[in-house]
Short mmCIF file of C-alpha atoms in Angstrom, two decimals:
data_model
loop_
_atom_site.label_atom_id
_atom_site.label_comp_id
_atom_site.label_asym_id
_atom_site.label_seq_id
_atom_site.Cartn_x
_atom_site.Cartn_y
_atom_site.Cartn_z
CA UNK A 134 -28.98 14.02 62.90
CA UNK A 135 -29.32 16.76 60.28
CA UNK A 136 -28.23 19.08 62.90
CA UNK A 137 -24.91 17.60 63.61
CA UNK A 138 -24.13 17.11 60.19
CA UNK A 139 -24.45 20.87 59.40
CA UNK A 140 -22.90 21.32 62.79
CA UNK A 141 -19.66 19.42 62.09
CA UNK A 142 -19.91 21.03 58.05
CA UNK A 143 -19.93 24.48 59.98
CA UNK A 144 -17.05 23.43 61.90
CA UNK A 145 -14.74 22.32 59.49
CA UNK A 146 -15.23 25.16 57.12
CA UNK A 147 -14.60 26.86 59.95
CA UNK A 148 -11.04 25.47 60.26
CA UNK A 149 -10.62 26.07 57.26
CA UNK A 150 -10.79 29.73 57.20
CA UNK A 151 -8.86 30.19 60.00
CA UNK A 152 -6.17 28.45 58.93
CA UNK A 153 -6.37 30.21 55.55
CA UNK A 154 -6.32 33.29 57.89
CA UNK A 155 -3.82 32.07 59.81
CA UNK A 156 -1.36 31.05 56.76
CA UNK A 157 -1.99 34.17 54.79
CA UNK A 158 -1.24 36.19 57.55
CA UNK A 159 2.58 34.27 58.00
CA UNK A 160 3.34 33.99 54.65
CA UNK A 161 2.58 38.34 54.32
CA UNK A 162 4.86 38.59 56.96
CA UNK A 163 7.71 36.27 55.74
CA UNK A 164 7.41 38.43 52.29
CA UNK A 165 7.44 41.84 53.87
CA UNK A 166 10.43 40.92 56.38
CA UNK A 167 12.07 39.40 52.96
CA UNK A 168 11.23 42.45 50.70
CA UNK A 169 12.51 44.75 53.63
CA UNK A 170 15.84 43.12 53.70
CA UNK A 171 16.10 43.57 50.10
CA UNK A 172 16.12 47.78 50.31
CA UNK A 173 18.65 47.94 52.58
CA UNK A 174 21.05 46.10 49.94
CA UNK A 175 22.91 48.90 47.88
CA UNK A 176 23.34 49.34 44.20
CA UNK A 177 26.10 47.27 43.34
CA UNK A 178 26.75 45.70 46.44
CA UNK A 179 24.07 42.62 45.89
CA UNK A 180 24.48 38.94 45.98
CA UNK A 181 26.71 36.87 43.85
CA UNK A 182 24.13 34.60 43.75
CA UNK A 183 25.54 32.02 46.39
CA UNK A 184 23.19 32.76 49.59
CA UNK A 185 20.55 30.12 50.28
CA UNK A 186 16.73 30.32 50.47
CA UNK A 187 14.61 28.92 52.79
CA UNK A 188 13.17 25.38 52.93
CA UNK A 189 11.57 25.41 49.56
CA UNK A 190 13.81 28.42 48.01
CA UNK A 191 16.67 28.63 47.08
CA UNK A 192 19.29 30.82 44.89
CA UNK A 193 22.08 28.81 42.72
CA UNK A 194 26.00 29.76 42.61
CA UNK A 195 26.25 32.43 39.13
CA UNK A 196 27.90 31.08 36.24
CA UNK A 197 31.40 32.62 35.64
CA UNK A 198 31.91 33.96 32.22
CA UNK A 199 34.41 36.26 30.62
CA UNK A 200 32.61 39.98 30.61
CA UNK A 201 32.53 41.87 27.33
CA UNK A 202 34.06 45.20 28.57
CA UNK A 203 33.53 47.11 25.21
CA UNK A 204 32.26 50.40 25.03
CA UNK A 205 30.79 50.41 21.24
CA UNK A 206 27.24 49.99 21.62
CA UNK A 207 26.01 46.44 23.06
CA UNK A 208 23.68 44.26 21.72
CA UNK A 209 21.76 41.12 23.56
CA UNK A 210 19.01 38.77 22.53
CA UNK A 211 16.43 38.25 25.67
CA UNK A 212 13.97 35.11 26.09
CA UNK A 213 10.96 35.77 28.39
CA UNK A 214 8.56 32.17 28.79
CA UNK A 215 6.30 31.19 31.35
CA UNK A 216 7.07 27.39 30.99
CA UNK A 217 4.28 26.02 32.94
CA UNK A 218 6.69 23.73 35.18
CA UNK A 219 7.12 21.58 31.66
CA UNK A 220 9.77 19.34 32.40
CA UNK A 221 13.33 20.63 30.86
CA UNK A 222 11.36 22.96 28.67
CA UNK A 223 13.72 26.09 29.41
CA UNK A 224 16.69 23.98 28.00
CA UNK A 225 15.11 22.91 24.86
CA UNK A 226 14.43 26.74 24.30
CA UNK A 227 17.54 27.65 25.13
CA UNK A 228 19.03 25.10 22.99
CA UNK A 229 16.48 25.93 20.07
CA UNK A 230 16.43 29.90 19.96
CA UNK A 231 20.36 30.35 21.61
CA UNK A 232 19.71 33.63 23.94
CA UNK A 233 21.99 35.66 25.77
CA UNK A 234 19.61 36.00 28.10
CA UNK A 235 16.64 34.03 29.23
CA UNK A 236 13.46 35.16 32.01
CA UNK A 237 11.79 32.20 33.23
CA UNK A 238 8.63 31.61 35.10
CA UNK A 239 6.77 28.94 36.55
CA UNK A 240 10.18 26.75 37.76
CA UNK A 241 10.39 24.01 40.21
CA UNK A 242 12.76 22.08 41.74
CA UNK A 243 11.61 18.90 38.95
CA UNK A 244 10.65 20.58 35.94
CA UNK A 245 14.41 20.85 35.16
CA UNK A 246 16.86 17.97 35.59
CA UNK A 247 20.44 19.94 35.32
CA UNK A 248 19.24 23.46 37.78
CA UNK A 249 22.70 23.85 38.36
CA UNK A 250 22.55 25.26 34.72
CA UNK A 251 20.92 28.15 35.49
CA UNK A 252 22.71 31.48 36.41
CA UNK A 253 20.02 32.61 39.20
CA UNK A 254 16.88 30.99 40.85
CA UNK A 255 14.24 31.62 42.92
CA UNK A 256 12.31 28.61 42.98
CA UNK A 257 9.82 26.55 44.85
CA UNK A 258 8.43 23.00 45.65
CA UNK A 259 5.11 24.39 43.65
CA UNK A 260 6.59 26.20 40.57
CA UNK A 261 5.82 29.64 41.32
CA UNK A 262 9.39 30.88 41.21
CA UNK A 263 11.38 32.59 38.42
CA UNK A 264 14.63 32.38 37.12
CA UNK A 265 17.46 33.97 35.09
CA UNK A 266 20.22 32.45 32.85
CA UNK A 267 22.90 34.39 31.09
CA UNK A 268 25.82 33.68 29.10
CA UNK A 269 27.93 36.19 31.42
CA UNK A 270 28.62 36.69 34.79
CA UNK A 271 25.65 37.68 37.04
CA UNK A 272 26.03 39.70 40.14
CA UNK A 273 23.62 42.09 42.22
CA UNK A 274 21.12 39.22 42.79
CA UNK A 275 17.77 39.95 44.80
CA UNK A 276 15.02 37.57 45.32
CA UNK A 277 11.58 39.03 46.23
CA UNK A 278 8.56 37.65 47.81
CA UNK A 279 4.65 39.00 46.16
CA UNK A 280 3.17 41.14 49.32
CA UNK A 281 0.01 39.22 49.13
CA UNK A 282 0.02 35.34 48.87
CA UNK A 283 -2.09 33.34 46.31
CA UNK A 284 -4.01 31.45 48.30
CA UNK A 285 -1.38 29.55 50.04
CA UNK A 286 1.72 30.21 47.19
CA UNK A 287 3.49 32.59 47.12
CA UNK A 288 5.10 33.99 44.00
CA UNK A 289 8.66 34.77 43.90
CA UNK A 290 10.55 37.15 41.67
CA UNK A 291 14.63 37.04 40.85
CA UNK A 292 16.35 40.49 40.04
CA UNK A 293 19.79 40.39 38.96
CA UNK A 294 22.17 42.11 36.83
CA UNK A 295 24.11 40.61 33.80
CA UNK A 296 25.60 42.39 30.93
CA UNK A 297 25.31 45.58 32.50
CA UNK A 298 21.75 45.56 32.77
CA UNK A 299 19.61 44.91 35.46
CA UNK A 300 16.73 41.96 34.74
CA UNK A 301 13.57 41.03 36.29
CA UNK A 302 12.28 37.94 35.68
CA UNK A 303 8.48 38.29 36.72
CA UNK A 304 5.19 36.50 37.68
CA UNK A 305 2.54 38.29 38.86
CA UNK A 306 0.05 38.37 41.79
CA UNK A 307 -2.90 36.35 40.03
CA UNK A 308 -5.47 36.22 42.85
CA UNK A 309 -8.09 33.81 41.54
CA UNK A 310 -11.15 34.41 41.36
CA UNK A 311 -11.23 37.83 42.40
CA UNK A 312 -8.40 39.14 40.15
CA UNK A 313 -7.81 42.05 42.48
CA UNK A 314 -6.22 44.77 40.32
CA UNK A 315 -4.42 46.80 43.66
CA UNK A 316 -2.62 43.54 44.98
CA UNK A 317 -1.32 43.14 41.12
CA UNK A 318 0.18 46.77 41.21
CA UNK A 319 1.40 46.15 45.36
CA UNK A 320 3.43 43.26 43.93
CA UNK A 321 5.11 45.28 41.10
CA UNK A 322 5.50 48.02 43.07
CA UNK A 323 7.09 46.06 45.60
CA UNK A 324 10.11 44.86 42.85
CA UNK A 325 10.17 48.53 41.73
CA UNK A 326 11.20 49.45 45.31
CA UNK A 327 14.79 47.68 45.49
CA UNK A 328 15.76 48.12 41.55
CA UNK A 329 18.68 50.16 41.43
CA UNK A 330 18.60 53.14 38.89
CA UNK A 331 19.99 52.36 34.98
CA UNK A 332 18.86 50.15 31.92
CA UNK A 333 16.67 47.66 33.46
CA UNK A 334 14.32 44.82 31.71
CA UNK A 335 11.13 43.94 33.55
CA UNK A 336 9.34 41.23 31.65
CA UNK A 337 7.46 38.27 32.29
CA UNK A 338 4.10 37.06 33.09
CA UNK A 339 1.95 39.93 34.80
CA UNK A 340 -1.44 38.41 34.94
CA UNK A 341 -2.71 41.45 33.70
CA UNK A 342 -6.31 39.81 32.99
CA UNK A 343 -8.45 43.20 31.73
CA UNK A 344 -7.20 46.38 30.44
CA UNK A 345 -7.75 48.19 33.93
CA UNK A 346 -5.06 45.48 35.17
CA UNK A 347 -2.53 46.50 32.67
CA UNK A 348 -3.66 50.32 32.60
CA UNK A 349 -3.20 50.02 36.12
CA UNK A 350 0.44 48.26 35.66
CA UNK A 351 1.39 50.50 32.77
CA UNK A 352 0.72 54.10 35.07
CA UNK A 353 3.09 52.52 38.11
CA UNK A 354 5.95 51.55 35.45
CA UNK A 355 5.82 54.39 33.47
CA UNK A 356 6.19 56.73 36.97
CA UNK A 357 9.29 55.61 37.27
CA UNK A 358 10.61 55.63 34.11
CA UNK A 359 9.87 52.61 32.04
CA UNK A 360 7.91 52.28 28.48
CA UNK A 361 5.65 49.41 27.60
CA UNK A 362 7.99 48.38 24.78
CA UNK A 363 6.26 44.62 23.94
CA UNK A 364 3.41 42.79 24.77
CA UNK A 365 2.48 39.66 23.28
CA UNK A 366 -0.63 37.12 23.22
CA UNK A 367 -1.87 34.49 25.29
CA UNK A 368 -3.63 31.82 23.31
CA UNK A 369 -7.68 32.35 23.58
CA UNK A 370 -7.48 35.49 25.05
CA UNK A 371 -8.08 38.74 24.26
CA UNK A 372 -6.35 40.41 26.74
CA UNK A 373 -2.36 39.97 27.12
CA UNK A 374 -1.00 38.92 30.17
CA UNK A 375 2.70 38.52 28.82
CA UNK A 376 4.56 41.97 28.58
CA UNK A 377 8.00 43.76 29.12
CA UNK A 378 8.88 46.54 30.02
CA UNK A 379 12.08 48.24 29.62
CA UNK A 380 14.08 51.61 31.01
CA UNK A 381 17.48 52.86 29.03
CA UNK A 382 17.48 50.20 26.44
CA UNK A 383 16.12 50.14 22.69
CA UNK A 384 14.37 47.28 21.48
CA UNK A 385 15.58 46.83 18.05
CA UNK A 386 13.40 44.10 17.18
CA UNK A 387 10.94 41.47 18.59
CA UNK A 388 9.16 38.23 18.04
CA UNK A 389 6.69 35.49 19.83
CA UNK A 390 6.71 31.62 19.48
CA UNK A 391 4.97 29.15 20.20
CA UNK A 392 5.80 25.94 22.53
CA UNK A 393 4.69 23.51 24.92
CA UNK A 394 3.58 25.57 27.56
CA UNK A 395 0.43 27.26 27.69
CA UNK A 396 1.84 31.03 27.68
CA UNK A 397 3.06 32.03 23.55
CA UNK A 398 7.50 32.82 24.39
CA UNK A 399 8.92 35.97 23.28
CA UNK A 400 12.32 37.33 22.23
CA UNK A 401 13.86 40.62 22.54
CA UNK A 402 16.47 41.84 20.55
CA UNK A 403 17.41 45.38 22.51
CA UNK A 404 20.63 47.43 22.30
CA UNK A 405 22.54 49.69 24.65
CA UNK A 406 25.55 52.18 25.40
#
C-alpha cells in the first residue's frame, strides 16, 4: 500500500512539473513574440494608447490634455509606488501628493475602482502589471512582457511618453527563491531594447535583493547612458529594491513616504530643456 501511495505522490509531482514546464515554456514565448513586436515600432510612431491586450491585459484610451509647448526649461514632479494591489491606493496618492506624473506597480483590474482614470495600463487579473498617469497627453505607448515568467506570472512593464519624456514604469523579474541575478538584468535589458533615444525615466520596483543584483542592474543602465540618480528603502531591509534611474534629465530634488503598501513611495522633482 506504501508503494502506491509514493507511486501516485511520484505521479502527481510529476504533473506538476511538466505542466510548470509546459506553462513556462508558453508564457516565454508569448513575451518574446510580444517584446519582438515592440522593436519594430519606431520612435515616435507608438501607440496612442487605444490598442487592446490580451485576455487579462489590457491598455486604456490616453487622457487628452492641453500640451505645454514652452521652450524655457520644464519642470515635473514624478511619483514612483509599488502599491501592493491596495485597493484605490494610487488615487489617494495622487490626490494627497498632486503629481504630474505617477509610475505604478503592482495594479489589477480591482485594486482601483475608476481605471479609466489612468493615462496608460498594463495590467493583469494577478496585479503584476504597471501603469502610468499624467496630467498631459500620452503618446508612444509600449507594453512589454519580463523574458522569463515568475512561476506562472508574468510581469508586465508600460513605456510611454508624456511631457516630452519617455517613462518606464517598472517591476522587476523577482524569481523566488532563487533570486537569479541574469534573468533580473534579461528583463531590464529587454525594456532597454525598444526605448527610443532622449530624456527617459526608468523607475520602479527592481527587486534588486543584494548588491550584486543592483551592481549587476546599475552596469546594464549605465551602458547605455543612464545614472542611478535615487534609490530609496524598503522597510526591514538593508538592501533597496526601489530605484530610478534617469537619462537627460536633472533631478532637482527628491523625497520618500510612507503608505499603506509595503514598498516606502518616492517623488521626483527633475527638470529639463
Amino acid at each position: 500500500r506504501n508503494r502506491k501511495v509514493w507511486r501516485f505522490i511520484l505521479l502527481i509531482i510529476t504533473a506538476i512539473v511538466v505542466l510548470f514546464m509546459a506553462m513556462t515554456s508558453i508564457l516565454y514565448k508569448r513575451s518574446k513574440d510580444n517584446n519582438a513586436s515592440m522593436r519594430v515600432v519606431s520612435c515616435g510612431q507608438g501607440s496612442d494608447g487605444s490598442g487592446g491586450g490580451g485576455d487579462d491585459d489590457g491598455i486604456q484610451s490616453p487622457v487628452q490634455h492641453a500640451a505645454n509647448e514652452s521652450s524655457e526649461v520644464r519642470r515635473v514632479r514624478v511619483l514612483v509606488q509599488n502599491l501592493q494591489k491596495i485597493p484605490a491606493l494610487a488615487t489617494e496618492l495622487m490626490e494627497e501628493y498632486k503629481p504630474d506624473v505617477m509610475l505604478a506597480q503592482e495594479i489589477n483590474f480591482h485594486s482601483e475602482t475608476n481605471l479609466g482614470g489612468f493615462s496608460v495600463i498594463n495590467i493583469s487579473s494577478m496585479g503584476y502589471g504597471t501603469a502610468i498617469i499624467s496630467n498631459e497627453q500620452i503618446t508612444d505607448v509600449k507594453k512589454i512582457f519580463a523574458p522569463h515568467p515568475d512561476f506562472f506570472f508574468v510581469k508586465k512593464t508600460i513605456i510611454a511618453r508624456t511631457k516630452n519624456i519617455q517613462f518606464v514604469s517598472f517591476h522587476g523579474y523577482n524569481g523566488q527563491p532563487f533570486k537569479n541575478v541574469d534573468k533580473l538584468v534579461d528583463h531590464v535589458q529587454a525594456i532597454l531594447s525598444v526605448l527610443c533615444p532622449g530624456p527617459t525615466v526608468f523607475a520602479g520596483d527592481f527587486n534588486t535583493w543584494s548588491q550584486g543584483h543592483l551592481d549587476a542592474v546599475k552596469g546594464v543602465m549605465e551602458e547605455n547612458g543612464f545614472r542611478h540618480a535615487y534609490t530609496w528603502p524598503y522597510p526591514g531591509r538593508d538592501s533597496p529594491l526601489d530605484h530610478a534611474f534617469l537619462r537627460g534629465v536633472t533631478l532637482e530634488n527628491s523625497t520618500h513616504y510612507e503608505n499603506a503598501s509595503d514598498h516606502f513611495g518616492a517623488i521626483l522633482d527633475l527638470s529639463y530643456d
